[in-house]
Amino acid sequence: MPRLHAPSDRRSALLVIDMQYDFMPGGALAVADGDALVPLINQLGQRFARVIVTQDWHPAGHVSFAASHPGRVPFESISLPYGAQTLWPTHCVQDSQGARLHHDLHLPHAQLVLRKGCNAQIDSYSAFLEADRQTPTGLAGYLREHGIESLYVVGLALDFCVAWSAQDAARAGFATAVIEDACRAIDLNGSLQAAWQAMRELGVERLHSDALPA
């Protein structure tokens, strides 16, 4: 099992998932208290030399939107060519206010903003692979080329994009931890418990921000 390096080590990176207005209170797909994470993530960012930010970035009419399927409503599940798909309220449409990163998110030294969900026919929770589980985003290659071996994952939502990203990071051979107090969950039909179980089985560590390696 790969070992986590300390945040200050240049072999470590903070991966900040989808801190966008549509996932904040009042947004199209709001996560309770999502905005409360911003100060903590800013503080964590100061401890890392390397920071990567993801941004959900859907074209209008995306296949994951309930509005794209007449007669369907948000949070139903349908079958698509790549498997089961939860239908979501229309959210994070490219260049919309809801797709913007929170104004108070202050990570000026972030080296990469990775946009995902750009393919109109495939959803993308993970920062590493689209939901067809075959199409890479290029993040694994970026990390390897920059000598990054450890990832600390934070953001929204814990039981979807954070969990999928953490699992794929572990599968790709990176030492991976989720900083649980720097995340919030949707918890849809037991999704939070299932996410923790799946991450644990892959060796993803569950940390509190006060317990990061020195």
PDB file of C-alpha atoms in Angstrom:
ATOM      1  CA  MET A   1       0.000   0.000   0.000  1.00  0.00           C
ATOM      2  CA  PRO A   2       1.517   3.394  -0.951  1.00  0.00           C
ATOM      3  CA  ARG A   3       2.299   5.731   1.940  1.00  0.00           C
ATOM      4  CA  LEU A   4       0.847   9.201   2.404  1.00  0.00           C
ATOM      5  CA  HIS A   5       3.389  11.997   2.287  1.00  0.00           C
ATOM      6  CA  ALA A   6       2.936  15.110   4.407  1.00  0.00           C
ATOM      7  CA  PRO A   7       0.971  18.014   2.862  1.00  0.00           C
ATOM      8  CA  SER A   8       4.134  20.136   2.642  1.00  0.00           C
ATOM      9  CA  ASP A   9       5.907  17.443   0.612  1.00  0.00           C
ATOM     10  CA  ARG A  10       5.891  18.215  -3.117  1.00  0.00           C
ATOM     11  CA  ARG A  11       4.898  14.602  -3.720  1.00  0.00           C
ATOM     12  CA  SER A  12       1.499  15.459  -2.161  1.00  0.00           C
ATOM     13  CA  ALA A  13      -1.408  17.407  -3.625  1.00  0.00           C
ATOM     14  CA  LEU A  14      -4.744  18.706  -2.366  1.00  0.00           C
ATOM     15  CA  LEU A  15      -7.567  17.739  -4.750  1.00  0.00           C
ATOM     16  CA  VAL A  16     -10.503  20.146  -4.328  1.00  0.00           C
ATOM     17  CA  ILE A  17     -13.715  18.771  -5.824  1.00  0.00           C
ATOM     18  CA  ASP A  18     -16.499  20.903  -7.327  1.00  0.00           C
ATOM     19  CA  MET A  19     -16.768  23.868  -4.957  1.00  0.00           C
ATOM     20  CA  GLN A  20     -19.323  25.503  -7.262  1.00  0.00           C
ATOM     21  CA  TYR A  21     -22.427  27.577  -6.660  1.00  0.00           C
ATOM     22  CA  ASP A  22     -24.895  24.956  -7.905  1.00  0.00           C
ATOM     23  CA  PHE A  23     -23.689  22.671  -5.089  1.00  0.00           C
ATOM     24  CA  MET A  24     -23.987  25.400  -2.458  1.00  0.00           C
ATOM     25  CA  PRO A  25     -27.147  26.237  -0.437  1.00  0.00           C
ATOM     26  CA  GLY A  26     -29.623  27.794  -2.847  1.00  0.00           C
ATOM     27  CA  GLY A  27     -28.028  26.073  -5.836  1.00  0.00           C
ATOM     28  CA  ALA A  28     -29.657  23.696  -8.297  1.00  0.00           C
ATOM     29  CA  LEU A  29     -28.171  20.616  -6.613  1.00  0.00           C
ATOM     30  CA  ALA A  30     -27.442  21.995  -3.168  1.00  0.00           C
ATOM     31  CA  VAL A  31     -25.406  20.103  -0.596  1.00  0.00           C
ATOM     32  CA  ALA A  32     -26.298  21.139   2.958  1.00  0.00           C
ATOM     33  CA  ASP A  33     -23.635  23.424   4.467  1.00  0.00           C
ATOM     34  CA  GLY A  34     -21.499  23.165   1.342  1.00  0.00           C
ATOM     35  CA  ASP A  35     -20.467  26.796   1.634  1.00  0.00           C
ATOM     36  CA  ALA A  36     -19.250  26.210   5.197  1.00  0.00           C
ATOM     37  CA  LEU A  37     -16.301  24.261   3.762  1.00  0.00           C
ATOM     38  CA  VAL A  38     -14.742  27.238   2.010  1.00  0.00           C
ATOM     39  CA  PRO A  39     -12.729  28.669   4.959  1.00  0.00           C
ATOM     40  CA  LEU A  40     -11.360  25.256   5.926  1.00  0.00           C
ATOM     41  CA  ILE A  41     -10.380  24.387   2.361  1.00  0.00           C
ATOM     42  CA  ASN A  42      -8.631  27.749   2.067  1.00  0.00           C
ATOM     43  CA  GLN A  43      -6.701  26.971   5.246  1.00  0.00           C
ATOM     44  CA  LEU A  44      -5.793  23.495   4.033  1.00  0.00           C
ATOM     45  CA  GLY A  45      -4.662  24.909   0.715  1.00  0.00           C
ATOM     46  CA  GLN A  46      -2.017  26.958   2.493  1.00  0.00           C
ATOM     47  CA  ARG A  47      -0.407  23.738   3.726  1.00  0.00           C
ATOM     48  CA  PHE A  48       0.016  22.249   0.253  1.00  0.00           C
ATOM     49  CA  ALA A  49       2.552  23.288  -2.366  1.00  0.00           C
ATOM     50  CA  ARG A  50       0.414  21.567  -4.991  1.00  0.00           C
ATOM     51  CA  VAL A  51      -3.329  22.132  -5.402  1.00  0.00           C
ATOM     52  CA  ILE A  52      -5.698  20.836  -8.098  1.00  0.00           C
ATOM     53  CA  VAL A  53      -9.306  22.003  -8.469  1.00  0.00           C
ATOM     54  CA  THR A  54     -12.112  20.270 -10.364  1.00  0.00           C
ATOM     55  CA  GLN A  55     -15.150  21.908 -11.906  1.00  0.00           C
ATOM     56  CA  ASP A  56     -18.333  20.193 -13.130  1.00  0.00           C
ATOM     57  CA  TRP A  57     -18.828  21.678 -16.601  1.00  0.00           C
ATOM     58  CA  HIS A  58     -21.867  20.280 -18.419  1.00  0.00           C
ATOM     59  CA  PRO A  59     -23.142  21.320 -21.838  1.00  0.00           C
ATOM     60  CA  ALA A  60     -26.819  22.277 -21.941  1.00  0.00           C
ATOM     61  CA  GLY A  61     -29.054  19.217 -22.369  1.00  0.00           C
ATOM     62  CA  HIS A  62     -26.578  16.863 -20.716  1.00  0.00           C
ATOM     63  CA  VAL A  63     -27.691  13.228 -20.606  1.00  0.00           C
ATOM     64  CA  SER A  64     -27.563  13.209 -16.784  1.00  0.00           C
ATOM     65  CA  PHE A  65     -30.211  15.942 -16.478  1.00  0.00           C
ATOM     66  CA  ALA A  66     -33.762  14.791 -15.734  1.00  0.00           C
ATOM     67  CA  ALA A  67     -34.965  17.591 -18.011  1.00  0.00           C
ATOM     68  CA  SER A  68     -33.294  15.811 -20.936  1.00  0.00           C
ATOM     69  CA  HIS A  69     -35.652  12.832 -20.512  1.00  0.00           C
ATOM     70  CA  PRO A  70     -39.360  13.713 -20.908  1.00  0.00           C
ATOM     71  CA  GLY A  71     -41.485  12.300 -18.107  1.00  0.00           C
ATOM     72  CA  ARG A  72     -38.541  11.746 -15.789  1.00  0.00           C
ATOM     73  CA  VAL A  73     -37.840  13.589 -12.545  1.00  0.00           C
ATOM     74  CA  PRO A  74     -34.624  14.293 -10.627  1.00  0.00           C
ATOM     75  CA  PHE A  75     -33.137  11.444  -8.576  1.00  0.00           C
ATOM     76  CA  GLU A  76     -34.766   8.715 -10.667  1.00  0.00           C
ATOM     77  CA  SER A  77     -32.400   6.142 -12.102  1.00  0.00           C
ATOM     78  CA  ILE A  78     -32.352   5.132 -15.753  1.00  0.00           C
ATOM     79  CA  SER A  79     -30.227   2.803 -17.836  1.00  0.00           C
ATOM     80  CA  LEU A  80     -27.826   4.333 -20.344  1.00  0.00           C
ATOM     81  CA  PRO A  81     -25.361   2.565 -22.663  1.00  0.00           C
ATOM     82  CA  TYR A  82     -22.664   2.761 -19.976  1.00  0.00           C
ATOM     83  CA  GLY A  83     -24.908   1.580 -17.118  1.00  0.00           C
ATOM     84  CA  ALA A  84     -27.234   2.961 -14.443  1.00  0.00           C
ATOM     85  CA  GLN A  85     -27.485   6.751 -14.274  1.00  0.00           C
ATOM     86  CA  THR A  86     -29.063   8.862 -11.540  1.00  0.00           C
ATOM     87  CA  LEU A  87     -30.901  11.787 -13.097  1.00  0.00           C
ATOM     88  CA  TRP A  88     -30.042  15.168 -11.617  1.00  0.00           C
ATOM     89  CA  PRO A  89     -31.563  18.621 -11.666  1.00  0.00           C
ATOM     90  CA  THR A  90     -29.993  20.741 -14.384  1.00  0.00           C
ATOM     91  CA  HIS A  91     -26.756  21.999 -12.826  1.00  0.00           C
ATOM     92  CA  CYS A  92     -23.291  23.378 -13.577  1.00  0.00           C
ATOM     93  CA  VAL A  93     -24.127  24.276 -17.168  1.00  0.00           C
ATOM     94  CA  GLN A  94     -21.047  25.620 -18.902  1.00  0.00           C
ATOM     95  CA  ASP A  95     -20.385  29.310 -18.246  1.00  0.00           C
ATOM     96  CA  SER A  96     -23.440  29.702 -16.001  1.00  0.00           C
ATOM     97  CA  GLN A  97     -23.325  31.324 -12.586  1.00  0.00           C
ATOM     98  CA  GLY A  98     -24.060  27.964 -11.001  1.00  0.00           C
ATOM     99  CA  ALA A  99     -20.970  26.450 -12.621  1.00  0.00           C
ATOM    100  CA  ARG A 100     -18.637  29.091 -11.214  1.00  0.00           C
ATOM    101  CA  LEU A 101     -16.284  28.293  -8.377  1.00  0.00           C
ATOM    102  CA  HIS A 102     -17.266  29.934  -5.085  1.00  0.00           C
ATOM    103  CA  HIS A 103     -16.012  33.510  -5.025  1.00  0.00           C
ATOM    104  CA  ASP A 104     -14.427  33.087  -1.594  1.00  0.00           C
ATOM    105  CA  LEU A 105     -12.449  29.998  -2.556  1.00  0.00           C
ATOM    106  CA  HIS A 106      -8.902  31.336  -2.365  1.00  0.00           C
ATOM    107  CA  LEU A 107      -6.365  28.930  -3.842  1.00  0.00           C
ATOM    108  CA  PRO A 108      -4.224  31.244  -5.962  1.00  0.00           C
ATOM    109  CA  HIS A 109      -1.417  28.714  -6.263  1.00  0.00           C
ATOM    110  CA  ALA A 110      -3.631  25.977  -7.782  1.00  0.00           C
ATOM    111  CA  GLN A 111      -1.771  24.630 -10.787  1.00  0.00           C
ATOM    112  CA  LEU A 112      -4.661  22.914 -12.555  1.00  0.00           C
ATOM    113  CA  VAL A 113      -8.413  23.429 -12.917  1.00  0.00           C
ATOM    114  CA  LEU A 114      -9.810  20.215 -14.365  1.00  0.00           C
ATOM    115  CA  ARG A 115     -13.245  20.462 -15.995  1.00  0.00           C
ATOM    116  CA  LYS A 116     -15.281  17.281 -16.129  1.00  0.00           C
ATOM    117  CA  GLY A 117     -18.689  16.215 -17.424  1.00  0.00           C
ATOM    118  CA  CYS A 118     -18.061  18.017 -20.711  1.00  0.00           C
ATOM    119  CA  ASN A 119     -19.202  15.075 -22.871  1.00  0.00           C
ATOM    120  CA  ALA A 120     -22.945  15.539 -23.388  1.00  0.00           C
ATOM    121  CA  GLN A 121     -23.532  11.759 -23.529  1.00  0.00           C
ATOM    122  CA  ILE A 122     -21.537  10.615 -20.477  1.00  0.00           C
ATOM    123  CA  ASP A 123     -21.722  11.759 -16.868  1.00  0.00           C
ATOM    124  CA  SER A 124     -18.505  12.243 -14.922  1.00  0.00           C
ATOM    125  CA  TYR A 125     -18.299  12.054 -11.143  1.00  0.00           C
ATOM    126  CA  SER A 126     -14.660  11.076 -10.883  1.00  0.00           C
ATOM    127  CA  ALA A 127     -11.767  13.423 -11.567  1.00  0.00           C
ATOM    128  CA  PHE A 128      -9.983  10.453 -13.179  1.00  0.00           C
ATOM    129  CA  LEU A 129     -12.518   8.579 -15.315  1.00  0.00           C
ATOM    130  CA  GLU A 130     -15.853   9.423 -16.876  1.00  0.00           C
ATOM    131  CA  ALA A 131     -18.864   7.331 -15.890  1.00  0.00           C
ATOM    132  CA  ASP A 132     -18.356   4.895 -18.771  1.00  0.00           C
ATOM    133  CA  ARG A 133     -15.295   3.832 -16.708  1.00  0.00           C
ATOM    134  CA  GLN A 134     -13.188   3.856 -19.878  1.00  0.00           C
ATOM    135  CA  THR A 135     -12.603   7.500 -20.811  1.00  0.00           C
ATOM    136  CA  PRO A 136      -9.749   9.064 -18.831  1.00  0.00           C
ATOM    137  CA  THR A 137      -9.615  12.746 -17.932  1.00  0.00           C
ATOM    138  CA  GLY A 138      -5.824  12.799 -18.051  1.00  0.00           C
ATOM    139  CA  LEU A 139      -5.434  13.546 -14.342  1.00  0.00           C
ATOM    140  CA  ALA A 140      -3.480  10.362 -13.532  1.00  0.00           C
ATOM    141  CA  GLY A 141      -0.916  11.195 -16.197  1.00  0.00           C
ATOM    142  CA  TYR A 142      -0.650  14.777 -14.978  1.00  0.00           C
ATOM    143  CA  LEU A 143       0.016  13.622 -11.417  1.00  0.00           C
ATOM    144  CA  ARG A 144       2.668  11.122 -12.471  1.00  0.00           C
ATOM    145  CA  GLU A 145       4.442  13.619 -14.721  1.00  0.00           C
ATOM    146  CA  HIS A 146       4.595  16.054 -11.799  1.00  0.00           C
ATOM    147  CA  GLY A 147       5.899  13.471  -9.340  1.00  0.00           C
ATOM    148  CA  ILE A 148       2.758  13.501  -7.188  1.00  0.00           C
ATOM    149  CA  GLU A 149       2.244  10.288  -5.216  1.00  0.00           C
ATOM    150  CA  SER A 150      -0.230  11.278  -2.467  1.00  0.00           C
ATOM    151  CA  LEU A 151      -3.662  12.869  -2.804  1.00  0.00           C
ATOM    152  CA  TYR A 152      -5.796  14.467  -0.109  1.00  0.00           C
ATOM    153  CA  VAL A 153      -9.367  14.884  -1.373  1.00  0.00           C
ATOM    154  CA  VAL A 154     -11.888  17.493  -0.171  1.00  0.00           C
ATOM    155  CA  GLY A 155     -15.068  19.154  -1.449  1.00  0.00           C
ATOM    156  CA  LEU A 156     -18.487  18.207  -2.789  1.00  0.00           C
ATOM    157  CA  ALA A 157     -20.215  15.892  -2.681  1.00  0.00           C
ATOM    158  CA  LEU A 158     -18.545  13.347  -0.434  1.00  0.00           C
ATOM    159  CA  ASP A 159     -20.672  10.387  -1.504  1.00  0.00           C
ATOM    160  CA  PHE A 160     -20.437  11.052  -5.248  1.00  0.00           C
ATOM    161  CA  CYS A 161     -17.652  13.055  -6.874  1.00  0.00           C
ATOM    162  CA  VAL A 162     -15.305  12.985  -3.874  1.00  0.00           C
ATOM    163  CA  ALA A 163     -15.754   9.250  -3.291  1.00  0.00           C
ATOM    164  CA  TRP A 164     -15.472   8.297  -6.963  1.00  0.00           C
ATOM    165  CA  SER A 165     -12.350  10.413  -7.343  1.00  0.00           C
ATOM    166  CA  ALA A 166     -10.754   8.943  -4.220  1.00  0.00           C
ATOM    167  CA  GLN A 167     -11.494   5.384  -5.315  1.00  0.00           C
ATOM    168  CA  ASP A 168     -10.043   5.950  -8.773  1.00  0.00           C
ATOM    169  CA  ALA A 169      -6.975   7.606  -7.272  1.00  0.00           C
ATOM    170  CA  ALA A 170      -6.376   4.531  -5.114  1.00  0.00           C
ATOM    171  CA  ARG A 171      -6.948   2.200  -8.062  1.00  0.00           C
ATOM    172  CA  ALA A 172      -4.376   4.194 -10.045  1.00  0.00           C
ATOM    173  CA  GLY A 173      -1.800   3.587  -7.315  1.00  0.00           C
ATOM    174  CA  PHE A 174      -1.827   6.906  -5.466  1.00  0.00           C
ATOM    175  CA  ALA A 175      -1.824   7.031  -1.674  1.00  0.00           C
ATOM    176  CA  THR A 176      -5.208   8.610  -1.028  1.00  0.00           C
ATOM    177  CA  ALA A 177      -7.003  10.183   1.913  1.00  0.00           C
ATOM    178  CA  VAL A 178     -10.356  11.928   2.245  1.00  0.00           C
ATOM    179  CA  ILE A 179     -10.404  14.784   4.765  1.00  0.00           C
ATOM    180  CA  GLU A 180     -13.898  14.168   6.080  1.00  0.00           C
ATOM    181  CA  ASP A 181     -14.531  17.509   7.825  1.00  0.00           C
ATOM    182  CA  ALA A 182     -13.634  19.281   4.562  1.00  0.00           C
ATOM    183  CA  CYS A 183     -16.429  17.451   2.697  1.00  0.00           C
ATOM    184  CA  ARG A 184     -20.225  17.349   2.773  1.00  0.00           C
ATOM    185  CA  ALA A 185     -22.524  14.631   1.430  1.00  0.00           C
ATOM    186  CA  ILE A 186     -25.870  14.389  -0.349  1.00  0.00           C
ATOM    187  CA  ASP A 187     -26.624  10.972   1.271  1.00  0.00           C
ATOM    188  CA  LEU A 188     -29.135   9.694  -1.282  1.00  0.00           C
ATOM    189  CA  ASN A 189     -30.617   6.297  -0.362  1.00  0.00           C
ATOM    190  CA  GLY A 190     -27.692   5.293   1.824  1.00  0.00           C
ATOM    191  CA  SER A 191     -25.057   6.580  -0.567  1.00  0.00           C
ATOM    192  CA  LEU A 192     -22.828   8.010   2.165  1.00  0.00           C
ATOM    193  CA  GLN A 193     -22.362   4.748   4.058  1.00  0.00           C
ATOM    194  CA  ALA A 194     -21.833   2.882   0.793  1.00  0.00           C
ATOM    195  CA  ALA A 195     -19.218   5.411  -0.295  1.00  0.00           C
ATOM    196  CA  TRP A 196     -17.196   5.067   2.898  1.00  0.00           C
ATOM    197  CA  GLN A 197     -17.325   1.285   2.629  1.00  0.00           C
ATOM    198  CA  ALA A 198     -16.159   1.313  -0.992  1.00  0.00           C
ATOM    199  CA  MET A 199     -13.316   3.707  -0.191  1.00  0.00           C
ATOM    200  CA  ARG A 200     -12.230   1.688   2.834  1.00  0.00           C
ATOM    201  CA  GLU A 201     -12.037  -1.499   0.747  1.00  0.00           C
ATOM    202  CA  LEU A 202      -9.598   0.240  -1.610  1.00  0.00           C
ATOM    203  CA  GLY A 203      -7.387   1.518   1.196  1.00  0.00           C
ATOM    204  CA  VAL A 204      -8.486   5.163   1.118  1.00  0.00           C
ATOM    205  CA  GLU A 205      -7.715   6.737   4.483  1.00  0.00           C
ATOM    206  CA  ARG A 206     -10.356   8.701   6.389  1.00  0.00           C
ATOM    207  CA  LEU A 207      -8.750  11.668   8.110  1.00  0.00           C
ATOM    208  CA  HIS A 208      -9.781  14.739  10.071  1.00  0.00           C
ATOM    209  CA  SER A 209      -8.061  17.999   9.171  1.00  0.00           C
ATOM    210  CA  ASP A 210      -6.491  18.096  12.648  1.00  0.00           C
ATOM    211  CA  ALA A 211      -4.821  14.724  12.056  1.00  0.00           C
ATOM    212  CA  LEU A 212      -2.939  15.292   8.822  1.00  0.00           C
ATOM    213  CA  PRO A 213       0.644  14.019   8.727  1.00  0.00           C
ATOM    214  CA  ALA A 214       3.089  16.640   9.990  1.00  0.00           C
TER     215      ALA A 214
END
